[in-house]
Amino acid sequence: MDVSSNNKSGSDEQMMDILLVFDKEKKTINAVKGIDENGELQTVPPKQEHNNDFLKVDKQGNALENFLKNFFSQLKDPTHFSFFKVAPEDTERTVKIIQENIKNPTPTADEMLDKIRIEPKDLKVENPKESTTQEQKPDTNKYFIDPNKINWDDLKNLGITKEQLEKSKALEPMLRGYKSPSTFPIEANFGSMVMKTDARLSFRPDSEGNVVLAIHGIRKEPELDRPFFGHQFTDEDKKNLRETGNMGRIVDVKYYRTGELVPSFISIDKQTNELVSMKASSLKLPDEIKGVKLDEKQKAALMEGKAVFLENMISAKNKPFSAFVQVNAEKRSLEFIFPEKEQKQTQQQGQQQRNDQPEGVRIPKSLAGVELSDKQQADLRADKTIYVKGLKDKEGQEYNAYVKVNHEKGKLDFYKFNPDKAKEKAKEITPANEHKTQVAVNSEGKTNEATKHTKEPLKPGQATPTGEQKKKREEKKEEQKPDKPKKSQGRKMK
């Protein structure tokens, strides 16, 4: 799990934030989706279910500033809004802070919001609005790699296509200078020799400004016995890298382009076992991580590459947790490292939960439209019978039923009587006697003489059609009567 300077975790989009927008006139807060062809702002509610619609912005230096300048230059009347750059998992919490601060402003909230506020005037946007034609031009400024300089024909020779990278959501991070989140099968033909391997991919500019594809193949183990760009690993370095994936200190690494020695962090890419370095000067530390403020001593230790143990952090699910935090050069950010004891405890808890689950039967959180309480779920796991009201059949009509785990069939059974108290009478039929006909007709498609022509779903407790349903049935029968056959006009066969 990663932690960026905005306390964001994740690997695929660890360097991305979203934009919240406050409409100064309407006093509403939404998440930015984009800009339409008329320069009007497009927004969606700031809820996690709309995460795929959120406009993602790179949080790094010049790339972020260039993107925002381009964004605001296309926006019609940008001063009409206030924008806030936040990590996706902090969205709903930040919305609440903004809402509270509108009603009851406080210096603390003002200070917090000022840190994430983005005003168009601060970016010195010269052209408030550009034409639609200009808007449709690809914005290469927001990327570390210029997409126009990629030779896709060369990549196709390796079995890699643009569509493949887009579909796997690898192209965006690669254009921002990162490796592909996952590995790809590579096949290279060298005449009499064919090389096949799985590898992570990245784009790199060469000395002439062209874009080349870097292939990060999977290694059996990290090469710790060989010098890494001029650095010879000590026994302590090797121990740290093998145990945590991070070396835990800063060393001088020879920069391959200029040959200069650059103070850097070193980590292992856990997908490929490749050694990766990161300039120490590029590390940006937050003031707090998951609700825990960092003191100067902790910041100094992190800047040196050391692991710092933080207690009582608050997760995205609002639960407290503790872990080591350390720089990971491969992820270019801080990451959480959980103590071995805590990892074992988590694994044991997960195993216990699996043991509590009846074998072969999944206990759902909801059943036929009804949310099951924690107690009801626990009772089912304990092989007890529960009574559930307001269940809905396939036609949306409500009924009640006793529910119990059937271990032999590996499913949940529904009963009209409590099977624990009346086993000799209980039958696996309809959930309750008053709903017998309703469920049979609506969910199981069964009919009797009274209901066979009824097309509408029966209501709870209903066994025969209503007067209105009978009327519709008669009308339907009348419509379905065949017309009287006409006399044949064909010629008689001789």
Short mmCIF file of C-alpha atoms in Angstrom, two decimals:
data_model
loop_
_atom_site.label_atom_id
_atom_site.label_comp_id
_atom_site.label_asym_id
_atom_site.label_seq_id
_atom_site.Cartn_x
_atom_site.Cartn_y
_atom_site.Cartn_z
CA MET A 1 0.00 0.00 0.00
CA ASP A 2 1.38 3.42 -0.95
CA VAL A 3 1.14 6.79 0.68
CA SER A 4 1.63 9.87 -1.46
CA SER A 5 2.12 13.43 -0.30
CA ASN A 6 -1.67 13.71 -0.16
CA ASN A 7 -2.04 10.55 1.91
CA LYS A 8 -3.27 8.60 -1.09
CA SER A 9 -2.73 4.87 -1.32
CA GLY A 10 -2.79 2.60 -4.35
CA SER A 11 -0.45 1.45 -7.06
CA ASP A 12 -2.11 2.02 -10.43
CA GLU A 13 -3.07 5.64 -9.75
CA GLN A 14 -0.77 6.47 -6.89
CA MET A 15 0.29 9.75 -8.50
CA MET A 16 -3.21 10.96 -9.40
CA ASP A 17 -5.60 13.34 -7.64
CA ILE A 18 -9.10 14.55 -8.48
CA LEU A 19 -10.62 18.04 -8.54
CA LEU A 20 -13.50 19.09 -6.30
CA VAL A 21 -15.32 22.22 -7.43
CA PHE A 22 -17.30 24.66 -5.28
CA ASP A 23 -19.84 26.74 -7.22
CA LYS A 24 -19.72 30.16 -5.54
CA GLU A 25 -23.25 31.10 -6.64
CA LYS A 26 -25.11 27.81 -6.21
CA LYS A 27 -23.10 26.91 -3.06
CA THR A 28 -22.75 23.32 -4.29
CA ILE A 29 -19.78 20.95 -4.20
CA ASN A 30 -19.14 18.36 -6.91
CA ALA A 31 -16.31 16.41 -8.50
CA VAL A 32 -15.01 17.56 -11.88
CA LYS A 33 -15.71 15.22 -14.79
CA GLY A 34 -14.45 17.44 -17.63
CA ILE A 35 -15.33 20.36 -19.90
CA ASP A 36 -17.83 20.21 -22.76
CA GLU A 37 -17.31 21.68 -26.23
CA ASN A 38 -18.85 24.98 -25.12
CA GLY A 39 -16.42 25.43 -22.26
CA GLU A 40 -19.00 24.50 -19.63
CA LEU A 41 -17.87 22.55 -16.59
CA GLN A 42 -19.08 18.93 -16.35
CA THR A 43 -19.45 17.51 -12.84
CA VAL A 44 -20.66 14.41 -10.98
CA PRO A 45 -21.61 13.91 -7.32
CA PRO A 46 -18.47 13.48 -5.16
CA LYS A 47 -19.29 9.88 -4.24
CA GLN A 48 -17.06 6.82 -4.61
CA GLU A 49 -19.55 5.16 -6.95
CA HIS A 50 -18.68 7.87 -9.51
CA ASN A 51 -14.92 7.28 -9.16
CA ASN A 52 -14.58 6.14 -12.79
CA ASP A 53 -16.05 9.46 -13.96
CA PHE A 54 -13.71 11.66 -11.90
CA LEU A 55 -11.21 13.74 -13.87
CA LYS A 56 -7.77 12.49 -12.75
CA VAL A 57 -4.85 14.94 -12.57
CA ASP A 58 -1.15 14.21 -12.08
CA LYS A 59 0.04 15.60 -8.76
CA GLN A 60 3.64 16.10 -9.80
CA GLY A 61 5.22 19.55 -10.32
CA ASN A 62 5.31 20.97 -13.84
CA ALA A 63 3.06 18.29 -15.30
CA LEU A 64 0.30 19.28 -12.88
CA GLU A 65 0.73 23.01 -13.48
CA ASN A 66 0.73 22.59 -17.27
CA PHE A 67 -2.38 20.45 -17.11
CA LEU A 68 -4.26 22.92 -14.91
CA LYS A 69 -3.27 25.87 -17.11
CA ASN A 70 -4.64 24.03 -20.12
CA PHE A 71 -7.77 23.04 -18.18
CA PHE A 72 -8.57 26.56 -17.00
CA SER A 73 -7.82 28.08 -20.41
CA GLN A 74 -10.66 25.97 -21.85
CA LEU A 75 -13.09 26.64 -19.00
CA LYS A 76 -15.75 29.29 -19.44
CA ASP A 77 -15.70 31.80 -16.54
CA PRO A 78 -13.23 29.91 -14.27
CA THR A 79 -13.45 32.57 -11.52
CA HIS A 80 -17.03 31.45 -10.92
CA PHE A 81 -15.64 28.41 -9.10
CA SER A 82 -13.20 27.36 -6.40
CA PHE A 83 -11.22 24.18 -7.01
CA PHE A 84 -9.64 21.77 -4.54
CA LYS A 85 -7.12 19.05 -5.44
CA VAL A 86 -7.62 15.94 -3.29
CA ALA A 87 -6.80 12.23 -3.25
CA PRO A 88 -9.78 10.07 -4.36
CA GLU A 89 -10.14 8.31 -0.99
CA ASP A 90 -10.24 11.70 0.80
CA THR A 91 -13.09 13.01 -1.37
CA GLU A 92 -16.09 12.56 0.93
CA ARG A 93 -14.17 13.67 4.02
CA THR A 94 -13.01 16.85 2.27
CA VAL A 95 -16.54 17.58 1.03
CA LYS A 96 -17.80 17.49 4.63
CA ILE A 97 -15.03 19.87 5.74
CA ILE A 98 -15.91 22.33 2.94
CA GLN A 99 -19.62 22.14 3.77
CA GLU A 100 -19.01 22.71 7.48
CA ASN A 101 -16.65 25.58 6.76
CA ILE A 102 -19.26 27.30 4.59
CA LYS A 103 -21.70 27.23 7.52
CA ASN A 104 -19.22 27.84 10.33
CA PRO A 105 -15.80 29.04 9.10
CA THR A 106 -12.86 28.19 11.35
CA PRO A 107 -9.16 29.12 11.06
CA THR A 108 -8.19 25.44 11.19
CA ALA A 109 -10.46 24.48 8.29
CA ASP A 110 -9.43 27.57 6.31
CA GLU A 111 -5.78 26.65 6.70
CA MET A 112 -6.42 23.07 5.65
CA LEU A 113 -8.45 24.08 2.58
CA ASP A 114 -5.90 26.70 1.52
CA LYS A 115 -3.33 23.93 1.17
CA ILE A 116 -5.43 22.10 -1.42
CA ARG A 117 -7.16 25.08 -3.04
CA ILE A 118 -6.36 25.89 -6.69
CA GLU A 119 -7.33 29.32 -8.02
CA PRO A 120 -7.20 30.00 -11.80
CA LYS A 121 -5.67 33.44 -11.15
CA ASP A 122 -2.68 31.84 -9.44
CA LEU A 123 -1.80 29.94 -12.62
CA LYS A 124 -1.58 33.10 -14.78
CA VAL A 125 -3.87 31.76 -17.48
CA GLU A 126 -3.63 34.19 -20.41
CA ASN A 127 -6.53 32.99 -22.56
CA PRO A 128 -9.69 32.39 -20.48
CA LYS A 129 -11.27 30.41 -23.29
CA GLU A 130 -9.98 28.79 -26.45
CA SER A 131 -11.82 27.54 -29.50
CA THR A 132 -13.25 24.07 -29.80
CA THR A 133 -10.61 23.25 -32.41
CA GLN A 134 -7.85 24.09 -29.98
CA GLU A 135 -9.55 22.04 -27.28
CA GLN A 136 -9.49 18.94 -29.43
CA LYS A 137 -5.73 19.07 -29.94
CA PRO A 138 -3.93 16.50 -27.79
CA ASP A 139 -2.43 18.06 -24.69
CA THR A 140 1.12 16.76 -24.55
CA ASN A 141 2.21 19.15 -21.79
CA LYS A 142 0.63 17.07 -19.05
CA TYR A 143 2.83 14.08 -19.91
CA PHE A 144 6.47 13.35 -19.23
CA ILE A 145 6.50 11.47 -22.55
CA ASP A 146 5.29 13.08 -25.80
CA PRO A 147 2.73 10.60 -27.25
CA ASN A 148 3.44 11.89 -30.76
CA LYS A 149 7.04 10.64 -30.59
CA ILE A 150 6.14 7.01 -29.93
CA ASN A 151 6.85 4.68 -32.86
CA TRP A 152 3.94 2.27 -32.58
CA ASP A 153 5.18 0.18 -35.51
CA ASP A 154 8.34 -0.68 -33.57
CA LEU A 155 6.24 -1.70 -30.58
CA LYS A 156 4.02 -3.86 -32.77
CA ASN A 157 7.11 -5.87 -33.72
CA LEU A 158 7.36 -6.80 -30.03
CA GLY A 159 3.70 -7.79 -29.85
CA ILE A 160 2.60 -4.55 -28.14
CA THR A 161 -0.12 -2.26 -29.53
CA LYS A 162 -1.51 1.09 -28.42
CA GLU A 163 -4.97 -0.43 -28.03
CA GLN A 164 -3.55 -3.13 -25.77
CA LEU A 165 -1.92 -0.57 -23.47
CA GLU A 166 -5.07 1.57 -23.39
CA LYS A 167 -7.35 -1.37 -22.61
CA SER A 168 -5.14 -2.51 -19.72
CA LYS A 169 -4.93 1.09 -18.40
CA ALA A 170 -1.14 1.02 -18.76
CA LEU A 171 -0.70 3.81 -21.31
CA GLU A 172 -1.57 6.71 -18.99
CA PRO A 173 1.00 5.90 -16.26
CA MET A 174 3.61 5.06 -18.92
CA LEU A 175 3.16 8.48 -20.54
CA ARG A 176 3.70 10.01 -17.09
CA GLY A 177 7.06 8.26 -16.84
CA TYR A 178 6.08 5.20 -14.80
CA LYS A 179 6.25 1.49 -15.55
CA SER A 180 3.17 -0.35 -16.69
CA PRO A 181 1.21 -1.50 -13.62
CA SER A 182 1.27 -5.12 -14.84
CA THR A 183 3.48 -7.31 -17.01
CA PHE A 184 3.01 -8.00 -20.74
CA PRO A 185 4.16 -10.94 -22.89
CA ILE A 186 7.00 -9.80 -25.16
CA GLU A 187 8.15 -11.62 -28.29
CA ALA A 188 11.21 -10.36 -30.17
CA ASN A 189 12.55 -11.97 -33.35
CA PHE A 190 16.30 -11.69 -33.93
CA GLY A 191 16.54 -13.68 -37.13
CA SER A 192 17.64 -17.12 -36.04
CA MET A 193 16.62 -16.47 -32.43
CA VAL A 194 13.26 -15.64 -30.87
CA MET A 195 13.02 -14.20 -27.36
CA LYS A 196 9.85 -14.60 -25.32
CA THR A 197 9.43 -13.14 -21.85
CA ASP A 198 7.01 -11.36 -19.54
CA ALA A 199 7.99 -7.83 -18.61
CA ARG A 200 6.81 -4.50 -17.29
CA LEU A 201 7.18 -1.69 -19.82
CA SER A 202 8.09 1.98 -19.70
CA PHE A 203 8.86 4.80 -22.11
CA ARG A 204 12.19 6.64 -21.94
CA PRO A 205 13.52 9.59 -23.96
CA ASP A 206 16.92 8.93 -25.53
CA SER A 207 19.77 11.42 -25.94
CA GLU A 208 18.29 12.66 -29.24
CA GLY A 209 14.82 13.27 -27.82
CA ASN A 210 13.23 10.17 -29.31
CA VAL A 211 11.00 7.89 -27.26
CA VAL A 212 12.20 4.31 -26.76
CA LEU A 213 10.55 1.38 -25.04
CA ALA A 214 12.30 0.03 -21.94
CA ILE A 215 11.64 -3.64 -21.19
CA HIS A 216 11.83 -4.64 -17.53
CA GLY A 217 12.00 -8.43 -17.66
CA ILE A 218 11.27 -10.72 -14.74
CA ARG A 219 14.40 -11.89 -12.92
CA LYS A 220 14.73 -14.98 -10.77
CA GLU A 221 16.16 -12.84 -7.95
CA PRO A 222 17.60 -9.34 -7.46
CA GLU A 223 21.21 -8.93 -8.58
CA LEU A 224 22.64 -7.83 -5.24
CA ASP A 225 26.16 -9.19 -5.71
CA ARG A 226 26.90 -6.90 -8.65
CA PRO A 227 27.47 -3.11 -8.46
CA PHE A 228 24.34 -1.06 -9.13
CA PHE A 229 25.35 2.05 -11.10
CA GLY A 230 28.52 2.35 -9.09
CA HIS A 231 27.12 1.28 -5.70
CA GLN A 232 28.32 -1.96 -4.12
CA PHE A 233 25.74 -3.39 -1.71
CA THR A 234 26.81 -4.12 1.86
CA ASP A 235 25.52 -7.12 3.80
CA GLU A 236 23.14 -4.77 5.65
CA ASP A 237 21.89 -3.37 2.32
CA LYS A 238 21.19 -6.87 1.03
CA LYS A 239 19.39 -7.85 4.24
CA ASN A 240 17.13 -4.79 4.13
CA LEU A 241 16.34 -5.20 0.43
CA ARG A 242 15.44 -8.86 0.83
CA GLU A 243 13.28 -8.26 3.92
CA THR A 244 11.41 -5.06 3.03
CA GLY A 245 12.23 -4.34 -0.60
CA ASN A 246 13.84 -1.02 0.42
CA MET A 247 17.52 -0.43 1.20
CA GLY A 248 16.75 2.02 3.99
CA ARG A 249 19.42 4.65 3.32
CA ILE A 250 20.66 7.14 0.73
CA VAL A 251 23.69 6.30 -1.44
CA ASP A 252 25.35 7.90 -4.46
CA VAL A 253 24.25 6.38 -7.76
CA LYS A 254 25.94 7.22 -11.07
CA TYR A 255 23.39 8.87 -13.37
CA TYR A 256 23.59 7.01 -16.68
CA ARG A 257 23.17 10.06 -18.92
CA THR A 258 25.71 12.44 -17.41
CA GLY A 259 27.83 10.16 -15.26
CA GLU A 260 27.31 12.38 -12.21
CA LEU A 261 26.79 10.87 -8.77
CA VAL A 262 23.26 11.48 -7.51
CA PRO A 263 22.11 10.78 -3.90
CA SER A 264 19.35 8.20 -4.30
CA PHE A 265 17.06 5.68 -2.63
CA ILE A 266 17.16 2.07 -3.89
CA SER A 267 14.32 -0.48 -3.84
CA ILE A 268 13.31 -3.74 -5.51
CA ASP A 269 10.49 -3.97 -8.03
CA LYS A 270 8.59 -6.85 -6.43
CA GLN A 271 6.96 -7.84 -9.73
CA THR A 272 10.21 -8.24 -11.67
CA ASN A 273 13.00 -8.30 -9.00
CA GLU A 274 14.61 -5.37 -10.82
CA LEU A 275 16.60 -2.86 -8.76
CA VAL A 276 15.26 0.69 -9.03
CA SER A 277 16.66 4.02 -7.84
CA MET A 278 14.96 7.34 -7.09
CA LYS A 279 16.61 10.72 -6.60
CA ALA A 280 16.48 11.71 -2.94
CA SER A 281 15.78 15.31 -3.94
CA SER A 282 12.48 14.31 -5.59
CA LEU A 283 10.92 13.11 -2.31
CA LYS A 284 8.16 15.39 -1.04
CA LEU A 285 6.97 14.60 2.48
CA PRO A 286 3.46 15.39 3.76
CA ASP A 287 2.87 17.10 7.10
CA GLU A 288 0.67 14.21 8.17
CA ILE A 289 -0.09 10.66 7.08
CA LYS A 290 -3.55 9.19 7.54
CA GLY A 291 -4.36 11.62 10.34
CA VAL A 292 -1.00 11.34 12.16
CA LYS A 293 1.12 14.50 12.12
CA LEU A 294 4.82 13.97 11.49
CA ASP A 295 7.30 15.64 13.82
CA GLU A 296 10.68 16.91 12.63
CA LYS A 297 12.50 13.81 13.87
CA GLN A 298 10.18 11.51 11.92
CA LYS A 299 10.50 13.64 8.79
CA ALA A 300 14.30 13.59 9.05
CA ALA A 301 14.32 9.79 9.38
CA LEU A 302 12.05 9.38 6.36
CA MET A 303 14.21 11.76 4.31
CA GLU A 304 17.18 9.50 5.09
CA GLY A 305 15.29 6.44 3.84
CA LYS A 306 14.67 4.92 7.26
CA ALA A 307 11.44 3.19 8.27
CA VAL A 308 9.29 5.10 10.79
CA PHE A 309 6.61 3.36 12.84
CA LEU A 310 3.33 5.32 13.04
CA GLU A 311 0.51 4.34 15.39
CA ASN A 312 -3.24 5.00 15.26
CA MET A 313 -3.46 6.06 11.64
CA ILE A 314 -6.98 6.13 10.18
CA SER A 315 -7.68 4.07 7.08
CA ALA A 316 -10.01 4.98 4.22
CA LYS A 317 -12.63 2.80 5.96
CA ASN A 318 -12.24 4.97 9.08
CA LYS A 319 -10.50 2.21 11.06
CA PRO A 320 -7.32 2.74 13.13
CA PHE A 321 -4.15 0.90 12.14
CA SER A 322 -0.41 1.04 12.76
CA ALA A 323 2.47 0.35 10.37
CA PHE A 324 5.99 1.29 9.36
CA VAL A 325 6.25 3.99 6.70
CA GLN A 326 9.25 4.11 4.35
CA VAL A 327 10.34 5.46 0.97
CA ASN A 328 9.85 3.01 -1.89
CA ALA A 329 11.97 4.03 -4.88
CA GLU A 330 10.06 1.82 -7.30
CA LYS A 331 6.73 3.42 -6.37
CA ARG A 332 8.33 6.87 -6.04
CA SER A 333 6.47 7.50 -2.82
CA LEU A 334 6.07 6.35 0.75
CA GLU A 335 4.60 2.93 1.43
CA PHE A 336 3.17 1.08 4.41
CA ILE A 337 5.10 -1.91 5.75
CA PHE A 338 3.16 -3.95 8.28
CA PRO A 339 5.03 -5.73 11.09
CA GLU A 340 5.32 -9.49 10.65
CA LYS A 341 3.32 -10.06 13.84
CA GLU A 342 0.45 -7.92 12.58
CA GLN A 343 0.55 -9.61 9.18
CA LYS A 344 0.24 -13.03 10.84
CA GLN A 345 -2.60 -11.74 13.01
CA THR A 346 -4.43 -10.43 9.94
CA GLN A 347 -3.94 -13.77 8.19
CA GLN A 348 -5.20 -15.63 11.26
CA GLN A 349 -8.27 -13.40 11.45
CA GLY A 350 -8.98 -14.04 7.79
CA GLN A 351 -8.58 -17.78 8.31
CA GLN A 352 -10.90 -17.66 11.33
CA GLN A 353 -13.53 -15.84 9.30
CA ARG A 354 -13.25 -18.52 6.61
CA ASN A 355 -13.55 -21.22 9.26
CA ASP A 356 -16.69 -19.56 10.62
CA GLN A 357 -18.28 -19.69 7.18
CA PRO A 358 -20.33 -22.89 6.66
CA GLU A 359 -18.46 -25.08 4.19
CA GLY A 360 -19.67 -24.60 0.63
CA VAL A 361 -22.29 -21.99 1.54
CA ARG A 362 -21.74 -18.26 1.13
CA ILE A 363 -23.62 -16.14 3.65
CA PRO A 364 -24.85 -13.02 1.82
CA LYS A 365 -25.12 -9.54 3.31
CA SER A 366 -28.51 -9.10 1.69
CA LEU A 367 -31.21 -11.56 0.71
CA ALA A 368 -33.98 -10.96 -1.83
CA GLY A 369 -33.79 -7.21 -1.36
CA VAL A 370 -33.43 -7.25 2.44
CA GLU A 371 -30.20 -6.26 4.21
CA LEU A 372 -29.32 -8.93 6.77
CA SER A 373 -28.15 -7.65 10.14
CA ASP A 374 -24.80 -8.74 11.57
CA LYS A 375 -26.70 -10.96 14.01
CA GLN A 376 -28.70 -12.62 11.25
CA GLN A 377 -25.53 -13.32 9.29
CA ALA A 378 -23.84 -14.67 12.43
CA ASP A 379 -26.84 -16.90 13.17
CA LEU A 380 -26.71 -18.39 9.68
CA ARG A 381 -22.99 -19.05 10.08
CA ALA A 382 -23.77 -20.74 13.41
CA ASP A 383 -26.29 -22.99 11.63
CA LYS A 384 -29.28 -21.26 13.22
CA THR A 385 -32.59 -20.43 11.56
CA ILE A 386 -33.54 -16.78 10.99
CA TYR A 387 -36.88 -15.17 10.14
CA VAL A 388 -36.78 -12.49 7.46
CA LYS A 389 -39.61 -10.09 6.66
CA GLY A 390 -40.10 -8.09 3.49
CA LEU A 391 -38.32 -10.41 1.08
CA LYS A 392 -39.14 -9.69 -2.55
CA ASP A 393 -39.91 -12.22 -5.24
CA LYS A 394 -38.90 -11.80 -8.90
CA GLU A 395 -41.93 -9.60 -9.55
CA GLY A 396 -41.06 -7.26 -6.69
CA GLN A 397 -43.83 -8.44 -4.36
CA GLU A 398 -43.02 -8.89 -0.66
CA TYR A 399 -43.19 -12.08 1.43
CA ASN A 400 -41.79 -13.44 4.71
CA ALA A 401 -39.80 -16.63 5.31
CA TYR A 402 -37.68 -18.68 7.67
CA VAL A 403 -34.16 -19.17 6.27
CA LYS A 404 -31.65 -21.90 7.12
CA VAL A 405 -28.41 -23.26 5.65
CA ASN A 406 -28.76 -26.51 3.71
CA HIS A 407 -25.31 -28.14 3.94
CA GLU A 408 -26.17 -31.08 1.70
CA LYS A 409 -27.23 -28.91 -1.23
CA GLY A 410 -24.83 -26.07 -0.41
CA LYS A 411 -27.51 -23.36 -0.42
CA LEU A 412 -30.03 -21.49 1.71
CA ASP A 413 -33.49 -23.04 2.17
CA PHE A 414 -36.72 -21.09 2.75
CA TYR A 415 -39.55 -22.40 4.97
CA LYS A 416 -43.10 -21.41 5.87
CA PHE A 417 -42.61 -22.85 9.40
CA ASN A 418 -39.64 -22.67 11.71
CA PRO A 419 -37.79 -25.91 10.84
CA ASP A 420 -36.13 -26.01 14.27
CA LYS A 421 -39.50 -26.12 16.07
CA ALA A 422 -41.64 -28.06 13.66
CA LYS A 423 -39.34 -30.36 11.72
CA GLU A 424 -42.05 -32.90 11.13
CA LYS A 425 -44.26 -30.24 9.49
CA ALA A 426 -41.68 -28.06 7.80
CA LYS A 427 -41.41 -28.48 4.07
CA GLU A 428 -39.14 -26.65 1.70
CA ILE A 429 -42.00 -24.92 -0.04
CA THR A 430 -43.06 -21.32 -0.03
CA PRO A 431 -41.68 -18.99 2.64
CA ALA A 432 -44.94 -18.51 4.54
CA ASN A 433 -48.43 -19.96 4.06
CA GLU A 434 -50.06 -16.63 3.30
CA HIS A 435 -47.54 -16.10 0.49
CA LYS A 436 -47.69 -19.60 -0.98
CA THR A 437 -49.55 -18.79 -4.21
CA GLN A 438 -47.82 -15.43 -4.62
CA VAL A 439 -44.29 -16.86 -4.67
CA ALA A 440 -45.26 -19.87 -6.79
CA VAL A 441 -46.75 -17.61 -9.47
CA ASN A 442 -44.34 -14.67 -9.33
CA SER A 443 -40.98 -16.39 -8.77
CA GLU A 444 -41.42 -20.00 -9.89
CA GLY A 445 -43.71 -19.40 -12.86
CA LYS A 446 -46.32 -21.89 -11.63
CA THR A 447 -50.09 -21.50 -12.19
CA ASN A 448 -53.38 -23.10 -11.22
CA GLU A 449 -56.82 -22.91 -12.81
CA ALA A 450 -57.52 -19.55 -11.13
CA THR A 451 -54.25 -17.89 -12.07
CA LYS A 452 -53.16 -19.45 -15.36
CA HIS A 453 -54.40 -16.50 -17.47
CA THR A 454 -53.24 -13.80 -15.06
CA LYS A 455 -50.27 -11.84 -16.37
CA GLU A 456 -49.90 -9.36 -13.50
CA PRO A 457 -47.87 -10.31 -10.38
CA LEU A 458 -49.94 -11.34 -7.37
CA LYS A 459 -49.89 -9.21 -4.23
CA PRO A 460 -48.84 -10.53 -0.78
CA GLY A 461 -51.41 -13.06 0.49
CA GLN A 462 -53.28 -13.14 -2.84
CA ALA A 463 -54.34 -16.58 -4.13
CA THR A 464 -56.85 -15.70 -6.87
CA PRO A 465 -57.08 -12.89 -9.43
CA THR A 466 -58.80 -9.65 -8.46
CA GLY A 467 -61.88 -8.38 -10.29
CA GLU A 468 -59.71 -6.09 -12.38
CA GLN A 469 -57.34 -8.94 -13.22
CA LYS A 470 -60.31 -11.17 -14.21
CA LYS A 471 -61.62 -8.41 -16.48
CA LYS A 472 -58.24 -8.07 -18.19
CA ARG A 473 -58.05 -11.85 -18.52
CA GLU A 474 -61.45 -11.99 -20.28
CA GLU A 475 -60.45 -9.15 -22.61
CA LYS A 476 -57.23 -11.00 -23.40
CA LYS A 477 -59.14 -14.22 -24.15
CA GLU A 478 -61.49 -12.30 -26.46
CA GLU A 479 -58.53 -10.84 -28.35
CA GLN A 480 -56.96 -14.28 -28.75
CA LYS A 481 -60.07 -15.93 -30.30
CA PRO A 482 -59.15 -17.12 -33.80
CA ASP A 483 -60.96 -15.56 -36.73
CA LYS A 484 -63.45 -17.78 -38.63
CA PRO A 485 -61.58 -19.48 -41.47
CA LYS A 486 -62.33 -18.08 -44.88
CA LYS A 487 -63.38 -20.32 -47.73
CA SER A 488 -60.43 -21.49 -49.73
CA GLN A 489 -59.96 -19.78 -53.10
CA GLY A 490 -57.43 -22.32 -54.33
CA ARG A 491 -57.94 -24.42 -57.44
CA LYS A 492 -59.17 -27.95 -57.12
CA MET A 493 -56.61 -30.60 -57.90
CA LYS A 494 -57.62 -33.05 -60.55
#
